[in-house]
PDB file of C-alpha atoms and ligand atoms in Angstrom:
ATOM      1  CA  MET A   1       0.000   0.000   0.000  1.00 71.00           C
ATOM      2  CA  GLY A   2       1.341   3.417  -0.828  1.00 91.00           C
ATOM      3  CA  VAL A   3       0.386   7.040  -1.172  1.00 97.00           C
ATOM      4  CA  LYS A   4       2.267  10.091  -2.354  1.00 98.00           C
ATOM      5  CA  LEU A   5       2.403  13.091  -0.034  1.00 98.00           C
ATOM      6  CA  THR A   6       3.222  16.457  -1.555  1.00 98.00           C
ATOM      7  CA  PHE A   7       3.992  19.490   0.587  1.00 98.00           C
ATOM      8  CA  VAL A   8       2.290  22.498  -0.993  1.00 98.00           C
ATOM      9  CA  GLY A   9       3.783  24.625   1.791  1.00 98.00           C
ATOM     10  CA  HIS A  10       2.822  25.906   5.262  1.00 98.00           C
ATOM     11  CA  ALA A  11       0.139  23.387   6.377  1.00 98.00           C
ATOM     12  CA  THR A  12      -1.218  22.470   2.947  1.00 98.00           C
ATOM     13  CA  TRP A  13      -0.742  18.874   1.803  1.00 98.00           C
ATOM     14  CA  LEU A  14      -1.789  16.818  -1.171  1.00 98.00           C
ATOM     15  CA  ILE A  15      -2.261  13.087  -0.608  1.00 98.00           C
ATOM     16  CA  GLU A  16      -2.470  11.033  -3.767  1.00 98.00           C
ATOM     17  CA  GLY A  17      -3.540   7.421  -3.865  1.00 97.00           C
ATOM     18  CA  SER A  18      -6.743   5.916  -5.220  1.00 97.00           C
ATOM     19  CA  LYS A  19      -8.148   9.404  -4.524  1.00 98.00           C
ATOM     20  CA  THR A  20      -6.500  12.815  -4.425  1.00 98.00           C
ATOM     21  CA  VAL A  21      -7.065  14.658  -1.165  1.00 98.00           C
ATOM     22  CA  LEU A  22      -6.041  18.247  -0.439  1.00 98.00           C
ATOM     23  CA  ILE A  23      -5.729  19.279   3.209  1.00 99.00           C
ATOM     24  CA  ASP A  24      -6.074  22.958   4.205  1.00 98.00           C
ATOM     25  CA  PRO A  25      -6.078  24.700   0.813  1.00 98.00           C
ATOM     26  CA  PHE A  26      -3.880  27.772   1.240  1.00 98.00           C
ATOM     27  CA  ILE A  27      -2.242  28.382  -2.112  1.00 98.00           C
ATOM     28  CA  THR A  28      -2.772  31.837  -3.617  1.00 98.00           C
ATOM     29  CA  SER A  29      -1.140  33.821  -0.783  1.00 98.00           C
ATOM     30  CA  ASN A  30       1.058  31.006   0.499  1.00 98.00           C
ATOM     31  CA  PRO A  31       4.657  32.206   0.088  1.00 98.00           C
ATOM     32  CA  GLN A  32       5.962  28.626   0.152  1.00 98.00           C
ATOM     33  CA  ALA A  33       3.552  27.490  -2.575  1.00 98.00           C
ATOM     34  CA  GLN A  34       4.538  30.508  -4.653  1.00 98.00           C
ATOM     35  CA  GLU A  35       8.214  29.789  -4.180  1.00 97.00           C
ATOM     36  CA  ALA A  36       7.636  26.171  -5.168  1.00 98.00           C
ATOM     37  CA  GLY A  37       5.695  27.259  -8.247  1.00 97.00           C
ATOM     38  CA  ILE A  38       2.500  25.498  -7.194  1.00 98.00           C
ATOM     39  CA  THR A  39      -0.545  27.294  -8.554  1.00 98.00           C
ATOM     40  CA  LEU A  40      -4.202  26.978  -7.692  1.00 98.00           C
ATOM     41  CA  ASP A  41      -4.917  26.124 -11.340  1.00 97.00           C
ATOM     42  CA  SER A  42      -2.578  23.147 -11.189  1.00 96.00           C
ATOM     43  CA  LEU A  43      -4.646  21.679  -8.343  1.00 98.00           C
ATOM     44  CA  LEU A  44      -8.238  22.676  -9.168  1.00 97.00           C
ATOM     45  CA  ASP A  45      -8.989  19.827 -11.549  1.00 95.00           C
ATOM     46  CA  LYS A  46      -7.040  17.029  -9.894  1.00 97.00           C
ATOM     47  CA  VAL A  47      -8.405  17.149  -6.329  1.00 98.00           C
ATOM     48  CA  ASP A  48     -11.269  14.761  -5.457  1.00 98.00           C
ATOM     49  CA  LEU A  49     -11.763  15.926  -1.896  1.00 98.00           C
ATOM     50  CA  VAL A  50     -10.778  18.915   0.242  1.00 98.00           C
ATOM     51  CA  VAL A  51     -10.348  18.380   3.993  1.00 98.00           C
ATOM     52  CA  ILE A  52     -10.150  21.341   6.358  1.00 98.00           C
ATOM     53  CA  THR A  53      -8.840  21.385   9.935  1.00 98.00           C
ATOM     54  CA  HIS A  54     -10.039  24.838  11.014  1.00 98.00           C
ATOM     55  CA  GLY A  55     -11.224  28.199   9.793  1.00 98.00           C
ATOM     56  CA  HIS A  56      -8.112  30.350   9.876  1.00 98.00           C
ATOM     57  CA  PHE A  57      -7.252  32.105   6.639  1.00 97.00           C
ATOM     58  CA  ASP A  58      -4.000  30.204   6.198  1.00 98.00           C
ATOM     59  CA  HIS A  59      -6.025  26.961   6.087  1.00 98.00           C
ATOM     60  CA  ILE A  60      -9.117  27.845   4.049  1.00 98.00           C
ATOM     61  CA  GLU A  61      -8.029  30.628   1.708  1.00 98.00           C
ATOM     62  CA  ASN A  62      -8.808  28.666  -1.465  1.00 98.00           C
ATOM     63  CA  ALA A  63     -11.556  26.395  -0.140  1.00 98.00           C
ATOM     64  CA  LEU A  64     -14.268  28.258  -2.061  1.00 98.00           C
ATOM     65  CA  ASP A  65     -12.350  27.972  -5.332  1.00 98.00           C
ATOM     66  CA  PHE A  66     -12.767  24.210  -5.006  1.00 98.00           C
ATOM     67  CA  GLY A  67     -16.214  24.406  -3.407  1.00 98.00           C
ATOM     68  CA  ARG A  68     -17.775  26.571  -6.094  1.00 98.00           C
ATOM     69  CA  LYS A  69     -16.736  24.133  -8.806  1.00 97.00           C
ATOM     70  CA  GLY A  70     -18.291  21.280  -6.862  1.00 98.00           C
ATOM     71  CA  THR A  71     -15.312  19.567  -5.250  1.00 98.00           C
ATOM     72  CA  PRO A  72     -16.566  17.993  -1.996  1.00 98.00           C
ATOM     73  CA  ILE A  73     -15.252  19.703   1.136  1.00 98.00           C
ATOM     74  CA  VAL A  74     -15.185  18.211   4.628  1.00 98.00           C
ATOM     75  CA  GLY A  75     -14.855  20.440   7.644  1.00 98.00           C
ATOM     76  CA  LEU A  76     -16.165  20.930  11.122  1.00 98.00           C
ATOM     77  CA  PHE A  77     -19.829  21.865  11.109  1.00 98.00           C
ATOM     78  CA  GLU A  78     -19.333  25.643  11.365  1.00 98.00           C
ATOM     79  CA  VAL A  79     -16.648  25.736   8.670  1.00 98.00           C
ATOM     80  CA  ALA A  80     -18.808  23.621   6.361  1.00 98.00           C
ATOM     81  CA  GLN A  81     -21.848  25.853   6.946  1.00 98.00           C
ATOM     82  CA  TYR A  82     -19.807  28.973   6.302  1.00 98.00           C
ATOM     83  CA  LEU A  83     -18.434  27.585   3.029  1.00 98.00           C
ATOM     84  CA  ALA A  84     -21.862  26.336   1.910  1.00 98.00           C
ATOM     85  CA  ALA A  85     -23.389  29.755   2.590  1.00 98.00           C
ATOM     86  CA  ASN A  86     -20.686  31.293   0.412  1.00 97.00           C
ATOM     87  CA  GLY A  87     -21.137  29.101  -2.624  1.00 98.00           C
ATOM     88  CA  ALA A  88     -19.543  25.725  -1.897  1.00 98.00           C
ATOM     89  CA  LYS A  89     -21.795  23.203  -3.636  1.00 98.00           C
ATOM     90  CA  ASN A  90     -20.947  20.025  -1.781  1.00 98.00           C
ATOM     91  CA  THR A  91     -19.936  20.271   1.851  1.00 98.00           C
ATOM     92  CA  VAL A  92     -19.890  17.658   4.582  1.00 98.00           C
ATOM     93  CA  GLY A  93     -20.068  19.120   8.068  1.00 98.00           C
ATOM     94  CA  CYS A  94     -18.767  16.878  10.813  1.00 98.00           C
ATOM     95  CA  ASN A  95     -17.337  17.140  14.262  1.00 98.00           C
ATOM     96  CA  ILE A  96     -14.576  15.723  16.392  1.00 98.00           C
ATOM     97  CA  GLY A  97     -15.610  12.150  17.168  1.00 97.00           C
ATOM     98  CA  GLY A  98     -15.431   8.966  15.164  1.00 98.00           C
ATOM     99  CA  TRP A  99     -14.563   7.522  11.761  1.00 98.00           C
ATOM    100  CA  PHE A 100     -16.618   8.351   8.689  1.00 98.00           C
ATOM    101  CA  GLU A 101     -16.127   8.086   4.969  1.00 98.00           C
ATOM    102  CA  VAL A 102     -16.473  10.670   2.206  1.00 98.00           C
ATOM    103  CA  GLU A 103     -15.762   9.897  -1.462  1.00 95.00           C
ATOM    104  CA  GLY A 104     -14.180   6.608  -0.438  1.00 95.00           C
ATOM    105  CA  VAL A 105     -11.767   8.297   1.975  1.00 98.00           C
ATOM    106  CA  LYS A 106     -11.954   7.345   5.650  1.00 98.00           C
ATOM    107  CA  MET A 107     -11.225   9.958   8.274  1.00 98.00           C
ATOM    108  CA  VAL A 108     -11.664  10.905  11.902  1.00 98.00           C
ATOM    109  CA  TYR A 109     -11.356  14.391  13.345  1.00 98.00           C
ATOM    110  CA  THR A 110      -9.339  14.862  16.505  1.00 98.00           C
ATOM    111  CA  PRO A 111      -9.053  17.680  19.039  1.00 98.00           C
ATOM    112  CA  ALA A 112      -6.535  20.482  18.631  1.00 98.00           C
ATOM    113  CA  VAL A 113      -5.708  23.190  21.143  1.00 98.00           C
ATOM    114  CA  HIS A 114      -5.933  26.378  19.084  1.00 98.00           C
ATOM    115  CA  SER A 115      -8.693  28.713  17.821  1.00 97.00           C
ATOM    116  CA  SER A 116     -10.825  28.884  14.679  1.00 96.00           C
ATOM    117  CA  SER A 117     -12.196  32.061  13.141  1.00 96.00           C
ATOM    118  CA  LEU A 118     -12.029  34.295  10.108  1.00 95.00           C
ATOM    119  CA  ILE A 119     -11.321  37.953  10.694  1.00 93.00           C
ATOM    120  CA  LYS A 120     -13.474  40.397   8.752  1.00 91.00           C
ATOM    121  CA  ASP A 121     -11.950  43.574   7.261  1.00 90.00           C
ATOM    122  CA  ASN A 122     -13.258  45.577  10.232  1.00 94.00           C
ATOM    123  CA  GLY A 123     -11.386  43.268  12.617  1.00 93.00           C
ATOM    124  CA  GLU A 124     -14.418  41.383  13.903  1.00 94.00           C
ATOM    125  CA  PRO A 125     -13.944  37.628  14.053  1.00 94.00           C
ATOM    126  CA  ILE A 126     -16.422  35.239  12.446  1.00 95.00           C
ATOM    127  CA  TYR A 127     -16.651  32.267  14.806  1.00 96.00           C
ATOM    128  CA  LEU A 128     -15.933  29.034  12.945  1.00 97.00           C
ATOM    129  CA  GLY A 129     -16.262  26.360  15.596  1.00 96.00           C
ATOM    130  CA  ASN A 130     -13.502  24.405  17.236  1.00 97.00           C
ATOM    131  CA  PRO A 131     -10.087  23.802  15.756  1.00 98.00           C
ATOM    132  CA  ALA A 132      -9.236  20.194  14.951  1.00 98.00           C
ATOM    133  CA  GLY A 133      -6.766  17.754  13.560  1.00 98.00           C
ATOM    134  CA  VAL A 134      -7.652  14.885  11.259  1.00 99.00           C
ATOM    135  CA  VAL A 135      -6.483  11.327  10.672  1.00 98.00           C
ATOM    136  CA  ILE A 136      -7.035  10.296   7.053  1.00 98.00           C
ATOM    137  CA  ASP A 137      -6.889   6.663   5.998  1.00 98.00           C
ATOM    138  CA  LEU A 138      -6.228   6.491   2.266  1.00 98.00           C
ATOM    139  CA  ASP A 139      -5.503   3.062   0.795  1.00 96.00           C
ATOM    140  CA  GLY A 140      -4.541   1.791   4.237  1.00 95.00           C
ATOM    141  CA  VAL A 141      -1.998   4.538   4.946  1.00 97.00           C
ATOM    142  CA  ARG A 142      -2.936   6.672   7.916  1.00 98.00           C
ATOM    143  CA  VAL A 143      -1.873  10.300   7.876  1.00 98.00           C
ATOM    144  CA  TYR A 144      -2.433  12.421  10.986  1.00 99.00           C
ATOM    145  CA  HIS A 145      -2.475  16.138  10.189  1.00 99.00           C
ATOM    146  CA  THR A 146      -2.516  17.612  13.675  1.00 98.00           C
ATOM    147  CA  GLY A 147      -3.934  20.932  12.497  1.00 98.00           C
ATOM    148  CA  ASP A 148      -2.576  23.973  14.251  1.00 98.00           C
ATOM    149  CA  THR A 149      -2.218  22.909  17.836  1.00 98.00           C
ATOM    150  CA  ALA A 150      -0.417  23.237  21.096  1.00 98.00           C
ATOM    151  CA  LEU A 151       0.848  20.068  22.733  1.00 98.00           C
ATOM    152  CA  PHE A 152      -1.833  18.186  24.666  1.00 98.00           C
ATOM    153  CA  GLY A 153      -1.747  14.924  26.594  1.00 98.00           C
ATOM    154  CA  ASP A 154      -4.571  13.259  24.684  1.00 98.00           C
ATOM    155  CA  MET A 155      -2.266  12.985  21.675  1.00 98.00           C
ATOM    156  CA  LYS A 156      -1.337   9.718  23.394  1.00 98.00           C
ATOM    157  CA  LEU A 157      -4.917   8.541  22.888  1.00 98.00           C
ATOM    158  CA  ILE A 158      -4.838   9.592  19.240  1.00 98.00           C
ATOM    159  CA  GLY A 159      -1.683   7.532  18.811  1.00 98.00           C
ATOM    160  CA  GLU A 160      -3.123   4.540  20.631  1.00 98.00           C
ATOM    161  CA  LEU A 161      -6.495   4.526  18.919  1.00 98.00           C
ATOM    162  CA  TYR A 162      -5.613   5.512  15.367  1.00 98.00           C
ATOM    163  CA  ARG A 163      -1.987   4.386  15.021  1.00 98.00           C
ATOM    164  CA  PRO A 164      -1.017   6.930  12.365  1.00 98.00           C
ATOM    165  CA  ASP A 165       1.767   5.929   9.995  1.00 98.00           C
ATOM    166  CA  VAL A 166       2.631   9.532   9.217  1.00 98.00           C
ATOM    167  CA  MET A 167       2.301  12.558  11.482  1.00 98.00           C
ATOM    168  CA  LEU A 168       2.352  16.049   9.981  1.00 98.00           C
ATOM    169  CA  THR A 169       3.273  18.305  12.861  1.00 98.00           C
ATOM    170  CA  PRO A 170       3.662  22.072  13.211  1.00 98.00           C
ATOM    171  CA  ILE A 171       6.942  23.326  14.657  1.00 98.00           C
ATOM    172  CA  GLY A 172       6.637  27.079  14.062  1.00 98.00           C
ATOM    173  CA  SER A 173       5.998  28.149  17.669  1.00 98.00           C
ATOM    174  CA  LEU A 174       4.056  31.431  18.132  1.00 98.00           C
ATOM    175  CA  PHE A 175       0.780  30.021  16.686  1.00 98.00           C
ATOM    176  CA  THR A 176       1.390  26.306  17.299  1.00 98.00           C
ATOM    177  CA  MET A 177       3.793  23.894  18.970  1.00 98.00           C
ATOM    178  CA  GLY A 178       7.431  24.796  18.695  1.00 98.00           C
ATOM    179  CA  ILE A 179      10.178  22.219  18.360  1.00 98.00           C
ATOM    180  CA  PRO A 180      10.328  20.972  22.009  1.00 98.00           C
ATOM    181  CA  GLU A 181       6.555  20.513  22.098  1.00 98.00           C
ATOM    182  CA  ALA A 182       6.492  18.807  18.709  1.00 98.00           C
ATOM    183  CA  VAL A 183       9.207  16.391  19.822  1.00 98.00           C
ATOM    184  CA  LYS A 184       7.032  15.417  22.811  1.00 98.00           C
ATOM    185  CA  ALA A 185       3.995  15.160  20.514  1.00 98.00           C
ATOM    186  CA  VAL A 186       5.835  12.661  18.314  1.00 98.00           C
ATOM    187  CA  GLU A 187       6.706  10.707  21.468  1.00 98.00           C
ATOM    188  CA  PHE A 188       3.002  10.654  22.399  1.00 98.00           C
ATOM    189  CA  VAL A 189       1.650   9.702  18.968  1.00 98.00           C
ATOM    190  CA  LYS A 190       4.418   7.283  17.963  1.00 98.00           C
ATOM    191  CA  PRO A 191       4.052   7.530  14.173  1.00 98.00           C
ATOM    192  CA  LYS A 192       6.443   5.679  11.876  1.00 98.00           C
ATOM    193  CA  ILE A 193       7.251   8.928  10.089  1.00 98.00           C
ATOM    194  CA  ALA A 194       7.058  12.515  11.365  1.00 98.00           C
ATOM    195  CA  ILE A 195       7.163  15.481   8.993  1.00 98.00           C
ATOM    196  CA  PRO A 196       7.414  19.090  10.205  1.00 98.00           C
ATOM    197  CA  MET A 197       5.182  21.854   8.812  1.00 98.00           C
ATOM    198  CA  HIS A 198       3.827  25.334   9.625  1.00 98.00           C
ATOM    199  CA  TYR A 199       7.275  26.971   9.845  1.00 98.00           C
ATOM    200  CA  ASN A 200       9.402  29.375   7.769  1.00 98.00           C
ATOM    201  CA  THR A 201       6.330  30.638   5.947  1.00 98.00           C
ATOM    202  CA  TRP A 202       6.910  34.084   7.466  1.00 98.00           C
ATOM    203  CA  PRO A 203       9.720  35.401   9.694  1.00 97.00           C
ATOM    204  CA  PRO A 204       7.771  35.105  13.000  1.00 98.00           C
ATOM    205  CA  ILE A 205       7.584  31.320  12.575  1.00 98.00           C
ATOM    206  CA  ALA A 206      11.165  30.789  11.411  1.00 98.00           C
ATOM    207  CA  GLN A 207      12.539  27.457  12.655  1.00 98.00           C
ATOM    208  CA  ASN A 208      15.313  25.065  11.725  1.00 98.00           C
ATOM    209  CA  PRO A 209      13.685  21.699  10.928  1.00 98.00           C
ATOM    210  CA  GLU A 210      17.061  19.963  11.327  1.00 98.00           C
ATOM    211  CA  GLU A 211      16.856  20.755  15.054  1.00 98.00           C
ATOM    212  CA  PHE A 212      13.493  18.996  15.195  1.00 98.00           C
ATOM    213  CA  LYS A 213      14.883  15.993  13.308  1.00 98.00           C
ATOM    214  CA  LYS A 214      17.910  15.757  15.587  1.00 98.00           C
ATOM    215  CA  ALA A 215      15.827  16.072  18.769  1.00 98.00           C
ATOM    216  CA  VAL A 216      13.368  13.361  17.679  1.00 98.00           C
ATOM    217  CA  GLU A 217      16.182  11.038  16.643  1.00 96.00           C
ATOM    218  CA  GLU A 218      17.984  11.592  19.946  1.00 96.00           C
ATOM    219  CA  ASN A 219      14.845  10.919  21.976  1.00 95.00           C
ATOM    220  CA  PRO A 220      15.251   7.336  23.295  1.00 94.00           C
ATOM    221  CA  CYS A 221      11.466   7.003  23.696  1.00 92.00           C
ATOM    222  CA  VAL A 222      10.810   7.429  19.973  1.00 93.00           C
ATOM    223  CA  ASP A 223      11.802   5.557  16.887  1.00 91.00           C
ATOM    224  CA  ALA A 224       9.988   7.668  14.349  1.00 96.00           C
ATOM    225  CA  GLN A 225      11.868   8.640  11.236  1.00 97.00           C
ATOM    226  CA  VAL A 226      11.802  12.377  10.562  1.00 98.00           C
ATOM    227  CA  ILE A 227      11.548  13.398   6.936  1.00 98.00           C
ATOM    228  CA  ILE A 228      11.999  17.060   6.086  1.00 98.00           C
ATOM    229  CA  VAL A 229       9.922  17.754   3.003  1.00 98.00           C
ATOM    230  CA  LYS A 230      10.492  21.045   1.239  1.00 98.00           C
ATOM    231  CA  PRO A 231       7.591  22.930  -0.326  1.00 98.00           C
ATOM    232  CA  GLY A 232       6.912  21.465  -3.746  1.00 98.00           C
ATOM    233  CA  GLU A 233       8.565  18.144  -2.849  1.00 98.00           C
ATOM    234  CA  SER A 234       6.834  14.796  -2.554  1.00 98.00           C
ATOM    235  CA  VAL A 235       7.504  11.734  -0.498  1.00 98.00           C
ATOM    236  CA  GLU A 236       6.227   8.247  -1.285  1.00 97.00           C
ATOM    237  CA  ILE A 237       4.851   6.412   1.730  1.00 96.00           C
ATOM    238  CA  ASN A 238       5.019   2.669   1.140  1.00 93.00           C
ATOM    239  CA  LEU A 239       4.099   0.397   4.007  1.00 83.00           C
TER     240      LEU A 239
HETATM  241 NI1  LIG B 301      -4.664  28.381  12.805  1.00 70.98          NI
HETATM  242 MN1  LIG B 302      -2.209  28.182  10.753  1.00 70.98          MN
END
């Protein structure tokens, strides 16, 4: 069983297997996607399903571009309602809880310690429900995108229950876990492969991913392999 994971940049990932899944579509204003030469047009027609972790701009910027052309979008109830009210034709609202399947892709939403809103031009936030992470099972490969999150102890439960093969973890600090927290998160979840994200997009979240890799590899409680994937690069996950 194998899937191909492509890092679009920031927290945006493409998973390609029997279906093509795009997580957290942030492309147009994503400096890492721009640098990698990944355009919205190159993705619009190939994505079967869009999966969203939470409502922040850097996770849903391009959701409506997919939604208005009919690509199914899964998100927490409030995010799904918001997108549907703004022209998305096929949304599936869910919540943190148990496994379900959309378009042949199995997934389960998990907690995340963060926030979830869109800020209007006048500075008022639009409430968009809870933040979340998601475990996606595509062709038997389980990918845990933690969403934007702080470290929390129940990541142990997520590891125990869902046994992710791959963990996509933020290391940027400021808005999410930094490197020390992410190292502990990998220890809690125990994936086979950990891949850092949500860093170096802008100067305030500058981090050296090699420090994360070294710290995970030196942690005697973990035997996860850390793969640093650059924006625009892909990694084949074969189990
Ligand atoms: Ni966020
Ligand atoms: Mn974010």
